[in-house]
GROMACS .gro file of C-alpha atoms in nm:
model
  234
    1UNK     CA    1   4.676   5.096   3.226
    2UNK     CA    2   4.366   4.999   3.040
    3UNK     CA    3   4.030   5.090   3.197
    4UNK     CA    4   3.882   4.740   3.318
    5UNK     CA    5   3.550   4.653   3.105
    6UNK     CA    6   3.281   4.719   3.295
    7UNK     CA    7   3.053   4.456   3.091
    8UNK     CA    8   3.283   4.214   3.215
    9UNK     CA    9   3.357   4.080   2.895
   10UNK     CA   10   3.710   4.098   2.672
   11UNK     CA   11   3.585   4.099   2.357
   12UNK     CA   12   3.632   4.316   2.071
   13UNK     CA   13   3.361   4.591   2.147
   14UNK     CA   14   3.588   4.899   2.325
   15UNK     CA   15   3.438   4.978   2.660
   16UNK     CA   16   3.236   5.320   2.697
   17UNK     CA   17   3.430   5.543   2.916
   18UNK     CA   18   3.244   5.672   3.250
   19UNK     CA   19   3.402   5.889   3.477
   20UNK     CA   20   3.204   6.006   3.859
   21UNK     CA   21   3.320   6.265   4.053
   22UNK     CA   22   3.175   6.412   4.378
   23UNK     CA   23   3.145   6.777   4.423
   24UNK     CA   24   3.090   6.973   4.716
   25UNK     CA   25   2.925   7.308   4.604
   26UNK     CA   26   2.512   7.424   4.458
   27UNK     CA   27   2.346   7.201   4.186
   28UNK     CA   28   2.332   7.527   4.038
   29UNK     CA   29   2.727   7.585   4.059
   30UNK     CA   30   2.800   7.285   3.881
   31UNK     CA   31   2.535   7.355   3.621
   32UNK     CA   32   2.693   7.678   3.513
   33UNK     CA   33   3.034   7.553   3.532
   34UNK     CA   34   2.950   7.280   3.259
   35UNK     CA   35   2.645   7.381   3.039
   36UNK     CA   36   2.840   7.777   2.995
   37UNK     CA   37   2.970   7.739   2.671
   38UNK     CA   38   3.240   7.994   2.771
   39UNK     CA   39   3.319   7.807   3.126
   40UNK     CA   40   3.354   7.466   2.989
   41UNK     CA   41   3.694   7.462   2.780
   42UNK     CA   42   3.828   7.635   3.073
   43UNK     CA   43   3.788   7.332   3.307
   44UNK     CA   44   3.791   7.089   3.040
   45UNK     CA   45   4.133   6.937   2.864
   46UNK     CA   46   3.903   6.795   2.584
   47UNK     CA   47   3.827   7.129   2.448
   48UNK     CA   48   3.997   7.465   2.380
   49UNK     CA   49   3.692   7.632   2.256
   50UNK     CA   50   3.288   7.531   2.232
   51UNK     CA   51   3.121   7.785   2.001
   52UNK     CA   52   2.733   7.778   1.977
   53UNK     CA   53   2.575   7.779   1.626
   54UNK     CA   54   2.216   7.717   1.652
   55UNK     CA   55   1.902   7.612   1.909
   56UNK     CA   56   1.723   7.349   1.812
   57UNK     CA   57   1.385   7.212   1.728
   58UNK     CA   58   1.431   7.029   2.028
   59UNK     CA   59   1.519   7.301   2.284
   60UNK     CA   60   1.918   7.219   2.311
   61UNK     CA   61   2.161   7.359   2.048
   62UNK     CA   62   2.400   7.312   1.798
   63UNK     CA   63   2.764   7.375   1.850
   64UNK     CA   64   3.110   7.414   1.720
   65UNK     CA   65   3.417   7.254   1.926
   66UNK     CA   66   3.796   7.297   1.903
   67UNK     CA   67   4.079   7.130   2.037
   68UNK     CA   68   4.424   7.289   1.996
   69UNK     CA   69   4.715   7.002   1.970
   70UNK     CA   70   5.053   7.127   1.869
   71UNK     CA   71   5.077   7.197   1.497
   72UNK     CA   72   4.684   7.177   1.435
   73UNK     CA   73   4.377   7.201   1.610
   74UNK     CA   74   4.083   6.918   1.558
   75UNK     CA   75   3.701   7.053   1.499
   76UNK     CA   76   3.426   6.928   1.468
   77UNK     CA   77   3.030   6.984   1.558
   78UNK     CA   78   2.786   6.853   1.840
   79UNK     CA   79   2.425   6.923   1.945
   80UNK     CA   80   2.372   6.915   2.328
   81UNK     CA   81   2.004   6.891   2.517
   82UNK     CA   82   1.999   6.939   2.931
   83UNK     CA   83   1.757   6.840   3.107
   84UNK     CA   84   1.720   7.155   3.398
   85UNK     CA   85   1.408   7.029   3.584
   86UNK     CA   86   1.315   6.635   3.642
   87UNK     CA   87   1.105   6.515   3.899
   88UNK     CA   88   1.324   6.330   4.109
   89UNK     CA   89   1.564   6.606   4.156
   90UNK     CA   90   1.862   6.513   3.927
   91UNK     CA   91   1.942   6.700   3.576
   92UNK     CA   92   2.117   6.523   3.255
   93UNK     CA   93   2.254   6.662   2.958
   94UNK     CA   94   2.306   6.452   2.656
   95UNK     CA   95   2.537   6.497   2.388
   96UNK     CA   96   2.619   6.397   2.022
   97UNK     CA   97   2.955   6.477   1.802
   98UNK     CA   98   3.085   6.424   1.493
   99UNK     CA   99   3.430   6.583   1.321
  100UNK     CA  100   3.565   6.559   0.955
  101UNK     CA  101   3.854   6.546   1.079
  102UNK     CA  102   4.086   6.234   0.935
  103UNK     CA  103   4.363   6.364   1.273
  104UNK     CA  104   4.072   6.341   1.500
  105UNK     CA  105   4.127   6.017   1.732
  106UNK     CA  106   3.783   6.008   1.851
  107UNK     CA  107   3.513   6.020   1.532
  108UNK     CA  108   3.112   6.013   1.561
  109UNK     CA  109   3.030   6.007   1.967
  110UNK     CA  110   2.722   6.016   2.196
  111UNK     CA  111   2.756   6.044   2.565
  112UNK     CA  112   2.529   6.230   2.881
  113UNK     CA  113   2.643   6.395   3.175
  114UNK     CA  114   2.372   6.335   3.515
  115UNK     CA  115   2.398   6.553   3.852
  116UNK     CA  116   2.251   6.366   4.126
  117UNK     CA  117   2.198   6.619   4.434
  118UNK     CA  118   2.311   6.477   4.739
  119UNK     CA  119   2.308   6.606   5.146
  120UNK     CA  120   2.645   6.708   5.064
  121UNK     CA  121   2.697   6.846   4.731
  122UNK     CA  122   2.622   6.694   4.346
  123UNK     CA  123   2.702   6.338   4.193
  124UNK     CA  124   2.855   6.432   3.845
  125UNK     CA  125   2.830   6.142   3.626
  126UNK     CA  126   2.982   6.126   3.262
  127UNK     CA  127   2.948   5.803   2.999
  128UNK     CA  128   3.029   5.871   2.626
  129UNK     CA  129   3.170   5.658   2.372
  130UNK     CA  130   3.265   5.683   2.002
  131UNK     CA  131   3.361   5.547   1.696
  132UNK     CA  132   3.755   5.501   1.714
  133UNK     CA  133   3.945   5.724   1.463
  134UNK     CA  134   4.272   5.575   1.442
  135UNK     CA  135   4.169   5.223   1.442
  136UNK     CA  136   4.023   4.992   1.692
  137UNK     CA  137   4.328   4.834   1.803
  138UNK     CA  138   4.512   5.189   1.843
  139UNK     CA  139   4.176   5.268   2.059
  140UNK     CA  140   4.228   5.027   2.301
  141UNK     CA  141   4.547   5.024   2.407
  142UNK     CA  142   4.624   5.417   2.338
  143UNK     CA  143   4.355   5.656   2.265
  144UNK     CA  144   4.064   5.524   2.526
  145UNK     CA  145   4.282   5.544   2.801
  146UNK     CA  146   4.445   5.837   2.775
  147UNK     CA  147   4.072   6.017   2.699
  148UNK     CA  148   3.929   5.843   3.028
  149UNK     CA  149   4.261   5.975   3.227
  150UNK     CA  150   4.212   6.326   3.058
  151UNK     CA  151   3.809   6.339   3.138
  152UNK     CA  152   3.899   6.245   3.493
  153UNK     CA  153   4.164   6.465   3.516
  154UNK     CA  154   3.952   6.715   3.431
  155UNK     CA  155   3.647   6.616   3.620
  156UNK     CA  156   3.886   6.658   3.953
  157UNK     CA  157   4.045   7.013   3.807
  158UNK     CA  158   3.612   7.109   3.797
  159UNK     CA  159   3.559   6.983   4.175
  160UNK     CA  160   3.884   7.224   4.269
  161UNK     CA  161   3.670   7.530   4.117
  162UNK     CA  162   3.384   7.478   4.230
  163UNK     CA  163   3.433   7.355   4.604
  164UNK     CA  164   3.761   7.582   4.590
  165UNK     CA  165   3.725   7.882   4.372
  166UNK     CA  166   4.082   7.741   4.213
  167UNK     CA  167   4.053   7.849   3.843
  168UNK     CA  168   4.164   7.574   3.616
  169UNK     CA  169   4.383   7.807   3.446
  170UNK     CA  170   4.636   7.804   3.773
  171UNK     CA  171   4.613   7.394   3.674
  172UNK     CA  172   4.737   7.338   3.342
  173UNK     CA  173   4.766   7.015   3.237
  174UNK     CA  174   5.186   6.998   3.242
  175UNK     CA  175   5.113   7.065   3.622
  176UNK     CA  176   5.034   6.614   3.647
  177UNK     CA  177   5.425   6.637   3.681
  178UNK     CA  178   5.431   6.863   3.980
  179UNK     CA  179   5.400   6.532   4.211
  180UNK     CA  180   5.482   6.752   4.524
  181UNK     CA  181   5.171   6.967   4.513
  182UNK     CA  182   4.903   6.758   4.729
  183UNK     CA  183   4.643   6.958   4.616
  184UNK     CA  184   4.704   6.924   4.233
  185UNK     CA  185   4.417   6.821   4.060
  186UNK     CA  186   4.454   6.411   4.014
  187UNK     CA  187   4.231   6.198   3.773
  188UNK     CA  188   4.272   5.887   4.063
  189UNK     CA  189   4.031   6.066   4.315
  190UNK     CA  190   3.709   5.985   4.057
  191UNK     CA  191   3.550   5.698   4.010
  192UNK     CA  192   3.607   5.477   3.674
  193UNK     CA  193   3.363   5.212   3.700
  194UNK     CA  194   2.936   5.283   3.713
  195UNK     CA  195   2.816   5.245   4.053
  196UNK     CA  196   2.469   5.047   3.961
  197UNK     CA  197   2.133   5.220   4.036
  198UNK     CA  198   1.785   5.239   3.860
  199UNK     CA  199   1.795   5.513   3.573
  200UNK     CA  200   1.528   5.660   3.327
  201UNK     CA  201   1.561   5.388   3.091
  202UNK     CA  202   1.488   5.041   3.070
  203UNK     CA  203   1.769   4.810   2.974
  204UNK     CA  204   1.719   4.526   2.682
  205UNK     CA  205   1.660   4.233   2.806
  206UNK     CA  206   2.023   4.044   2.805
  207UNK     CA  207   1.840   3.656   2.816
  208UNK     CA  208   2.008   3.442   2.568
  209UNK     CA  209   1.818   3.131   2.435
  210UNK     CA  210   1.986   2.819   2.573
  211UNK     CA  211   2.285   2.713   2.375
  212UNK     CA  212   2.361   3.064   2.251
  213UNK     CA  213   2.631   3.321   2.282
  214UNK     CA  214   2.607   3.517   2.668
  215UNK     CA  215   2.478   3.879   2.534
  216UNK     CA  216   2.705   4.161   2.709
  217UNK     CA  217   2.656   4.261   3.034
  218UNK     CA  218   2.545   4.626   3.142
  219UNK     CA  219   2.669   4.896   2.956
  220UNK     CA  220   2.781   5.241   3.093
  221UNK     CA  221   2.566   5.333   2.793
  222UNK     CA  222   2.263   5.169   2.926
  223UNK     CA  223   2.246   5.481   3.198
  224UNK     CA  224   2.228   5.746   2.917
  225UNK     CA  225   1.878   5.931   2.976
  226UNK     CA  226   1.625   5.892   2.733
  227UNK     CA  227   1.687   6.264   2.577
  228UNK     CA  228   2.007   6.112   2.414
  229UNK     CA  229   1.760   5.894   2.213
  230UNK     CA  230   1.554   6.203   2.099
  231UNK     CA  231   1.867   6.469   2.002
  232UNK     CA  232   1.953   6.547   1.655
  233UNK     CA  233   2.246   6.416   1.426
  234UNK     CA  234   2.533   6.677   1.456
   0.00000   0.00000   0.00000
């Protein structure tokens, strides 16, 4: 099923995928869980390997990402700047990517990951889009929605680890099909859809001059923090 667009508009323009998941452990346990280069792939169906290549000017870093598909495995580069200490309590990590890859279904992306603290346990909040690589129609109807099934999929396989101490490796991702386990991980317990809230950024104004075209509604882009603005090409 295609995602619904959150702008509320049908158009063209694919819809940014967002993805929330609530977490019951430490800010600081779902920090290392995600920003480790080496803990990542192993929660993360996106990504068989994330390599780190250089820091940056900017304090994040450069890195190398792999994704192993049967007969070849898709690469490309990203840089990647976290935000560890904000003053209303929440951290954000934003991200850029880029491949040379002509396989690759997803080309040039930017997306940001937030963890909102709560009495309970941590928000985690993904939005990303990118630059379709087999063709806009293609994107809708194939590639977008199986990417915002596999991020939630994965974001639920994370909460397991962390609240659990499950490692993702006893969840591999042929294990959707074992409908009798309960406690599987399952990309329908996270949200699809941004919950709307203030954020570090200001949205453009979205008032159209009588007569004209309705601009787009909110984007799931419009939450990105400002350090997505400020990180380096890939």
């Amino acid at each position: 099923m295609v995602p619904p667009d959150v702008s509320g508009h049908s158009g063209s323009v694919p819809t940014p995928i967002y993805v929330e998941t609530h977490i019951r452990a430490s800010l600081d346990r779902v920090w290392e869980l995600t920003q480790d280069t080496q803990q990542h792939p192993r929660w993360d169906g996106r990504f068989s390997r994330i390599t780190p290549v250089e820091a940056l000017a900017t304090g994040g870093y450069r890195f190398r990402y792999e994704l192993r598909v049967p007969f070849h495995t898709l690469a490309g580069t990203g840089t990647s700047l976290g935000e560890r200490h904000r003053p209303d309590g929440t951290r954000t990590s934003a991200l850029r990517f880029t491949t040379p890859d002509r396989l690759s279904p997803l080309g040039d992306g930017r997306g940001y990951w937030r963890y909102v603290p709560t009495a309970d346990g941590v928000t985690f909040v993904t939005g990303y889009d990118y630059e379709p690589g087999w063709g806009r129609a293609l994107d809708r109807l194939v590639v977008r929605p199986l990417v915002g099934w596999l991020t939630a999929w994965s974001f639920d396989r994370l909460r397991l680890w962390a609240e659990d101490g499950v490692e993702p490796e006893r969840w591999p991702l042929w294990s959707v099909l074992a409908v009798w386990r309960p406690d599987r991980p399952r990309a329908g317990r996270c949200l699809r859809a941004p919950r709307r809230g203030p954020t570090d950024r200001v949205a453009p104004s979205r008032t159209a001059p009588t007569g004209a075209p309705t601009p787009p509604g909110p984007s799931v882009m419009d939450d990105a923090p400002t350090t997505l603005d400020q990180l380096e090409a890939p």
